[in-house]
Coordinates of C-alpha atoms and ligand atoms in Angstrom, one line a residue:
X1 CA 94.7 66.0 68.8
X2 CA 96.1 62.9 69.3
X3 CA 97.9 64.4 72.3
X4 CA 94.5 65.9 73.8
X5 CA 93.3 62.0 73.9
X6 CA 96.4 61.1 75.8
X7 CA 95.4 63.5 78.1
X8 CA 91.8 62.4 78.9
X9 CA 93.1 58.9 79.2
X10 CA 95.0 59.2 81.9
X11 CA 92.8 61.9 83.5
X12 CA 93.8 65.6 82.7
X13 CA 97.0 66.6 85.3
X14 CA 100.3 65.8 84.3
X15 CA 103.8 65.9 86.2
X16 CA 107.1 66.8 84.5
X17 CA 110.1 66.6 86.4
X18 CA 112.8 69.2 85.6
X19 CA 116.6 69.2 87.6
X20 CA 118.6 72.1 87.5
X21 CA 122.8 71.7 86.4
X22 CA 125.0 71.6 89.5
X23 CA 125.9 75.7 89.9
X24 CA 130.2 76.5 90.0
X25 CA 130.1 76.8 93.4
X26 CA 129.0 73.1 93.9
X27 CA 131.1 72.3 91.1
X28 CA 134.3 74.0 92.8
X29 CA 133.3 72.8 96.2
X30 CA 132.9 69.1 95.2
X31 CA 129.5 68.4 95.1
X32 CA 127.7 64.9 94.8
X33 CA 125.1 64.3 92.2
X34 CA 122.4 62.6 93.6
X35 CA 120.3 62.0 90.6
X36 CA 120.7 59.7 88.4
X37 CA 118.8 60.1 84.7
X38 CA 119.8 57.4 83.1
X39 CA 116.1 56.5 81.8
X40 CA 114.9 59.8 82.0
X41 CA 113.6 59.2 77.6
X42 CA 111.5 56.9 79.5
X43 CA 110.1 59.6 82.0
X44 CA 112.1 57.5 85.0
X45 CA 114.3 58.7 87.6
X46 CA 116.5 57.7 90.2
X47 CA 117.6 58.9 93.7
X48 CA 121.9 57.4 93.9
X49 CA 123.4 57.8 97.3
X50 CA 125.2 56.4 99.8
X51 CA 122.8 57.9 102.5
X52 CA 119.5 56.5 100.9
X53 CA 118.3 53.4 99.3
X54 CA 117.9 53.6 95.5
X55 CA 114.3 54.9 94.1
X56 CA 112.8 55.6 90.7
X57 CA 110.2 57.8 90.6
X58 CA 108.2 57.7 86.9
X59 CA 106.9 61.1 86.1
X60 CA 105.0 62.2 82.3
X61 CA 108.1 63.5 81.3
X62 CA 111.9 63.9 83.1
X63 CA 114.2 67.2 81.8
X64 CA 117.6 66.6 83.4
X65 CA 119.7 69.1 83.6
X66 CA 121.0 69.0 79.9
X67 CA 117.7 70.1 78.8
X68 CA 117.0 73.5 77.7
X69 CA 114.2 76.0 77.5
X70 CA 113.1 75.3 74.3
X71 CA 113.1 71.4 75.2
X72 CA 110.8 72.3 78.3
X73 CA 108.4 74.1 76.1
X74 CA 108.0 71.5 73.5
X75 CA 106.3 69.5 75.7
X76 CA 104.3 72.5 77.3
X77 CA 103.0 73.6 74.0
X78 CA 99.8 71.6 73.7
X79 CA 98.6 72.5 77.6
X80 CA 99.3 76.0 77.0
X81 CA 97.5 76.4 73.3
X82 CA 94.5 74.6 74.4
X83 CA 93.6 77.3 76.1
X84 CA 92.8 78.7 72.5
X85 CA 90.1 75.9 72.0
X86 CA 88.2 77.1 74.9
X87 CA 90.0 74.7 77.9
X88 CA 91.4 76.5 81.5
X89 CA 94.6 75.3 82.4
X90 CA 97.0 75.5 84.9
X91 CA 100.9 75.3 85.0
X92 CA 102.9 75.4 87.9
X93 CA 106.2 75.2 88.8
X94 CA 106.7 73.2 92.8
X95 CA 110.0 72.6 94.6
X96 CA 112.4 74.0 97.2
X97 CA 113.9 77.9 96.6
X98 CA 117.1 77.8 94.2
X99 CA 116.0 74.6 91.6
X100 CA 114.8 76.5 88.9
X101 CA 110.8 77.1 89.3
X102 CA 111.4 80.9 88.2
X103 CA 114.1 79.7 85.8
X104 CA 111.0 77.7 83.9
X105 CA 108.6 79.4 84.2
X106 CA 109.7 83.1 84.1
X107 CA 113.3 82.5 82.5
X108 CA 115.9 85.5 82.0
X109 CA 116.1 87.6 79.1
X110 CA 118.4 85.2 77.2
X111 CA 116.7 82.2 78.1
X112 CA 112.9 82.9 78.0
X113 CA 110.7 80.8 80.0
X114 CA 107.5 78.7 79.4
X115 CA 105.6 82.2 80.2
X116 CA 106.8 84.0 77.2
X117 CA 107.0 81.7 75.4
X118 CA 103.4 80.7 76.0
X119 CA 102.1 84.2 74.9
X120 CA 104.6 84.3 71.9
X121 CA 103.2 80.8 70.5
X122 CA 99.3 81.8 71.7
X123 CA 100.1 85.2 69.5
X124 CA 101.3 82.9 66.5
X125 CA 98.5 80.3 66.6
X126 CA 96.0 83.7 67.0
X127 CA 97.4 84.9 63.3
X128 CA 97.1 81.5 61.7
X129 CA 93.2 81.8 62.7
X130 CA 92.9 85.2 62.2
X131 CA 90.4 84.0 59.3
X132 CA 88.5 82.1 61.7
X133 CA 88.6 83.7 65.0
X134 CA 88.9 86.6 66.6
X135 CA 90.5 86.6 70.1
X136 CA 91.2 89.1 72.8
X137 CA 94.1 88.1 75.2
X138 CA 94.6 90.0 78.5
X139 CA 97.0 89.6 81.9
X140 CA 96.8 89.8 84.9
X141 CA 100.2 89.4 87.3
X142 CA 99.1 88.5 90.8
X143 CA 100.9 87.5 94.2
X144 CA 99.7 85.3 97.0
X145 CA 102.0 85.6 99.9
X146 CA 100.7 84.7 103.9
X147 CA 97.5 84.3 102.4
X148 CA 97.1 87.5 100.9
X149 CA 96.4 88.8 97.3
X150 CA 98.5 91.5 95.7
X151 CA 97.6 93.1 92.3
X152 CA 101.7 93.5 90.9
X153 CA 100.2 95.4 87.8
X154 CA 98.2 97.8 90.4
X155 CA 101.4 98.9 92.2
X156 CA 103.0 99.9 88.4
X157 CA 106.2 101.4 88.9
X158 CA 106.4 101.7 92.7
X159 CA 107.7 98.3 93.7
X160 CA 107.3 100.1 97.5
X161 CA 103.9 101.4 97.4
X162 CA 101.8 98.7 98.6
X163 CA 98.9 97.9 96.7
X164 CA 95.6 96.9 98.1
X165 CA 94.1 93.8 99.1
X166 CA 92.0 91.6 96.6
X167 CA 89.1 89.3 97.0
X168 CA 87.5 86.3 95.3
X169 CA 84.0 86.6 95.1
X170 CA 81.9 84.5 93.1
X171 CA 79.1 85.6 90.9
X172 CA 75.4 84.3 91.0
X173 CA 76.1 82.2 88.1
X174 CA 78.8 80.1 90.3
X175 CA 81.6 82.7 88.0
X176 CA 84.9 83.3 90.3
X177 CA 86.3 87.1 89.8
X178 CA 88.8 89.2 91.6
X179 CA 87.3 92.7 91.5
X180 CA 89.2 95.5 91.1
X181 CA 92.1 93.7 89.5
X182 CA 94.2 95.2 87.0
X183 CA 93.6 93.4 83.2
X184 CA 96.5 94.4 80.3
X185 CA 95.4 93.9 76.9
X186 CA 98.4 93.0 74.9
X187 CA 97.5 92.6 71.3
X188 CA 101.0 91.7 70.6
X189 CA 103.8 89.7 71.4
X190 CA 106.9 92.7 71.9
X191 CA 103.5 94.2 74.7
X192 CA 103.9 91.5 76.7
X193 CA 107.3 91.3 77.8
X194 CA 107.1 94.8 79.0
X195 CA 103.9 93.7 81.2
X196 CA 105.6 90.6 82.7
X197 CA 108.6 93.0 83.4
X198 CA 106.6 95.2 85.3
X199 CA 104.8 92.9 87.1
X200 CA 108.2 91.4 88.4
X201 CA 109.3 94.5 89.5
X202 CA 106.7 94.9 91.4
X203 CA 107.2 91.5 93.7
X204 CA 106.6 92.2 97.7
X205 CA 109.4 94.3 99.3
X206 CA 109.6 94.3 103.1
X207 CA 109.1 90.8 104.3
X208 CA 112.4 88.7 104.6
X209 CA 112.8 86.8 102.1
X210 CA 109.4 87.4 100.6
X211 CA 110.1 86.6 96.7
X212 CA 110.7 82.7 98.3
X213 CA 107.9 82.5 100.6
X214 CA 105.3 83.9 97.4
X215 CA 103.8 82.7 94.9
X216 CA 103.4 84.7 91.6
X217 CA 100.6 84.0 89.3
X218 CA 100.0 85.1 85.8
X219 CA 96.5 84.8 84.6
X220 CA 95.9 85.1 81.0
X221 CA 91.9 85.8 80.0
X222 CA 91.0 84.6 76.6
X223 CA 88.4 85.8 74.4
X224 CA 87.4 84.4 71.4
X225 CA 84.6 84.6 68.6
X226 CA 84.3 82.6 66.0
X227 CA 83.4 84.3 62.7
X228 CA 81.7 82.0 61.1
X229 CA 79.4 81.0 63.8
X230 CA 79.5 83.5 66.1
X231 CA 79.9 81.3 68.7
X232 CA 81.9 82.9 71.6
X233 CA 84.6 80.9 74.0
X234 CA 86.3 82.5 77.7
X235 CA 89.2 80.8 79.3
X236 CA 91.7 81.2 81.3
X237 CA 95.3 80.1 81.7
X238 CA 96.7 80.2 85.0
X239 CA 100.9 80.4 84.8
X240 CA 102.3 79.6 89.0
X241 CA 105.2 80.4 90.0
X242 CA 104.6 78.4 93.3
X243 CA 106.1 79.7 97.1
X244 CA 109.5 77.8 97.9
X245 CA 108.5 74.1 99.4
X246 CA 111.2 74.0 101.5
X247 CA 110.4 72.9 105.4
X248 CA 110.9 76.3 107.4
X249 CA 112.4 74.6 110.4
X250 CA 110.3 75.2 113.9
X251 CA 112.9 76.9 116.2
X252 CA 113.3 79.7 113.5
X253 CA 110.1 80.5 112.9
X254 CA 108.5 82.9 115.6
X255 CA 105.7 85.0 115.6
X256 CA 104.9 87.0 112.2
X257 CA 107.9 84.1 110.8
X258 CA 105.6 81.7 112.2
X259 CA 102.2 83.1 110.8
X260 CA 104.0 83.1 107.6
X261 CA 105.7 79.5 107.4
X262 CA 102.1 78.0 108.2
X263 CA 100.8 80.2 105.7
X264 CA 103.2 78.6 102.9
X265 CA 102.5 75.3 103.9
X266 CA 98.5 76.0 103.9
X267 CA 98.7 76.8 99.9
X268 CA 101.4 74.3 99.3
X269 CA 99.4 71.5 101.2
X270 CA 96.0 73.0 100.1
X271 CA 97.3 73.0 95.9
X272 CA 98.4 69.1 97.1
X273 CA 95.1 68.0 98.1
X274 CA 93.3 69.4 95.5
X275 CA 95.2 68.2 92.7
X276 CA 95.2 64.6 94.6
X277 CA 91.7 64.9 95.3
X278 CA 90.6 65.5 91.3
X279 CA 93.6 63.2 90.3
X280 CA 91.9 60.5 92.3
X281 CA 88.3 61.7 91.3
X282 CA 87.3 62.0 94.8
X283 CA 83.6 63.5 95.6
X284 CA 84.9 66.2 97.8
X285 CA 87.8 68.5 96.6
X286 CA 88.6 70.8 99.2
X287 CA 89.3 74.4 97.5
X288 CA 88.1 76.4 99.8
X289 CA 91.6 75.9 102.0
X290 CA 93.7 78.2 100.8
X291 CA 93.2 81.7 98.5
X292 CA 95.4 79.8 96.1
X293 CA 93.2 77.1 95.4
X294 CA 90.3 79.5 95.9
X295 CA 91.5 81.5 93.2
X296 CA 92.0 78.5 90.5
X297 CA 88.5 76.8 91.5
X298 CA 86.9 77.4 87.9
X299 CA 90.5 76.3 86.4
X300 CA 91.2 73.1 87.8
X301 CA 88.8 70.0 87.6
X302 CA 86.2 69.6 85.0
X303 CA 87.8 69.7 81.6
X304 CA 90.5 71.6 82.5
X305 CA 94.1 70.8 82.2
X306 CA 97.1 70.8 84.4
X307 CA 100.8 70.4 84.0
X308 CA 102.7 70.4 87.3
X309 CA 106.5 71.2 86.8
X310 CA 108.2 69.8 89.9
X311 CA 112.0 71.3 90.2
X312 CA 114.5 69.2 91.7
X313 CA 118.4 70.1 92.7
X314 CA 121.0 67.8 91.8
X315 CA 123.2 68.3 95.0
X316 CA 123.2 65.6 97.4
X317 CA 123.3 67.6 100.1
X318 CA 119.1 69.0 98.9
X319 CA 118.7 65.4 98.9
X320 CA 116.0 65.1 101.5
X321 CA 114.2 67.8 99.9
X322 CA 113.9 66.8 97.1
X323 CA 112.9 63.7 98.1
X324 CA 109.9 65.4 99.7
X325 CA 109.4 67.1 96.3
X326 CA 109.4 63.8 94.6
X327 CA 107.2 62.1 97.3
X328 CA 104.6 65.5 96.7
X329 CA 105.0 64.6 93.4
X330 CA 104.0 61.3 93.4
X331 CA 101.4 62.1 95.1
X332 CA 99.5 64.0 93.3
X333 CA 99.4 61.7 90.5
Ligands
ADP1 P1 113.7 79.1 92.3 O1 112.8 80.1 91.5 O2 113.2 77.7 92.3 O3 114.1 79.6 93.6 P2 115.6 80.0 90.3 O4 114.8 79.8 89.1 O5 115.8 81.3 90.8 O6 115.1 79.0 91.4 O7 117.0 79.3 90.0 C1 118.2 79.4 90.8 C2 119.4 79.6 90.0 O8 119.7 78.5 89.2 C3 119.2 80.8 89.0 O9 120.5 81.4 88.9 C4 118.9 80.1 87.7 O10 119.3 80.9 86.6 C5 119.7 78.8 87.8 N1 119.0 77.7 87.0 C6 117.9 77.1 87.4 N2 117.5 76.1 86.6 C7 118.5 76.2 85.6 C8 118.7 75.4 84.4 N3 117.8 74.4 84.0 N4 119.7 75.7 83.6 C9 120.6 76.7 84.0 N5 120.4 77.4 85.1 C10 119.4 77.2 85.9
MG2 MG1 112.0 81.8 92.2

């Protein structure tokens, strides 16, 4: 509770910065930390090089890289369970290709990421209620890549069979829905696992270097009646695995490459101004600029809360990257 107030002080999106360990091959090669977290308990930062000038950044919270999964989700937990208490909300994880956003949000078998973890603590709070409430929980596993939505639960087991094209319409009542796309109930928490799995497998095959240049969305519906009242609640709780932010630079880029690099930047830029626009409660929020903010409309803004995980690399030589991730960051707040 006393959390949720924090929340609506300080208007309802939130920025955690997370930096991944320096891999063994920038360990064996010498690499140069760049990062300093020295007042990262304080939610500070600071960029330490010899090729920029010194600059703290100040995010909600800062994970360096000593952090683990479970430390990352303790301070998820109350944006991902409010979606049990009726709110939408939206995590995503933003930076360049290789600092982690699949590592957070995804994880590996071993380490298990704010996903799972999300559906295994929604399952727990579910059977503590079960008294109280009755809930339905189902998933959809989506991809938006060159402006395009795939279904990944629709193509099953056939990673190479592509599977068709979605649409957002919207409803006379104002409602967004993708017709046509596939829902998993999972009444359990050893279902879901199997149904993010397949989803993954599933991620587009045939583009270079598609699994960067996408981003993979996992939507999960809610349901819920209250027993006593009857009164029924419906949200939704949108978990991004943003595209790679990474600057595609102009002279490689032609044709389809080309097509595809603005593409990136259109949801990357579009998710930007949106979340700047609503942070800075500006009339107009613009949307309607990429499917990606299309497809969140009903989820972000209102009473709805966000939690935007930007990933950062230690290396100096990503330095100017994430520098851009930082300054996106910042922005947004
Ligand atoms: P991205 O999705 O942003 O491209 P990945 O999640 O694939 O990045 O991470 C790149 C590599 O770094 C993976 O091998 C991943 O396991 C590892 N990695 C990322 N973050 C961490 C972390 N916090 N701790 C340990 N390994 C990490
Ligand atoms: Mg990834």
């Amino acid at each position: 509770e006393l959390y949720n107030k924090v929340l609506e002080l300080k208007g309802n999106i939130r920025v955690f910065c997370r930096c991944r360990p320096l891999n063994t091959e920038e360990i064996a090669s010498g690499a140069r930390v760049a990062v300093d977290f020295e007042s990262a308990k304080d939610g500070e930062l600071a960029i330490r090089s010899n090729t920029h000038p010194r600059k703290t950044f100040k995010f909600d919270a800062v994970f360096s890289p000593q952090a683990d999964q479970a430390d990352v989700f303790e301070d998820t937990v109350p944006f991902a369970t409010s979606v049990l208490d009726g709110y939408n909300v939206c995590i995503f994880a933003y930076g360049q290709t290789g600092t982690g956003k699949t590592f957070t949000m995804e994880g590996t078998h071993e380490f298990r990421g704010v996903n799972y973890r999300t559906l295994a603590e929604l399952f727990q709070i579910i059977s503590e209620r079960q008294k109280l409430f009755r809930y339905e929980i189902r998933v959809s596993v989506l991809e938006v890549y060159n402006e395009q939505i795939r279904d990944l639960l629709a193509s099953g087991t056939q990673p190479n069979v592509a599977s068709k094209r979605l649409e957002i319409k919207q409803s006379s009542e104002g409602v967004l829905h993708v017709p046509g796309l596939v829902e998993a109930h999972v009444s359990n928490i050893s279902e879901v696992w199997e149904v993010l799995q397949t989803g993954s497998n599933a991620r587009a095959v045939g583009a270079t270097n598609a699994n960067e240049h996408s981003s993979r969305i996992h939507c999960v519906m809610v349901k819920g009646e209250n027993l006593l009242n009857g009164e029924c609640i419906r949200s939704k709780l949108w978990l991004v695995d943003l595209a790679g932010s990474e600057r595609i630079a102009k002279t490689e880029a032609q044709g389809e490459r080309l097509k595809e690099a603005q593409n990136i930047n259109r949801s990357l830029s579009a998710l930007g101004d949106v979340i700047s626009a609503l942070a800075n409660k500006s009339s107009h929020v613009p949307f309607r600029n990429s499917k990606l903010t299309h497809l969140l409309q009903d989820s972000l803004g209102g009473d709805s809360k966000a939690l935007m995980f930007v990933q950062i690399s230690p290396n100096e030589n990503d330095l100017s990257e994430t520098i851009c991730s930082l300054n996106f960051a910042s922005r947004v707040k």
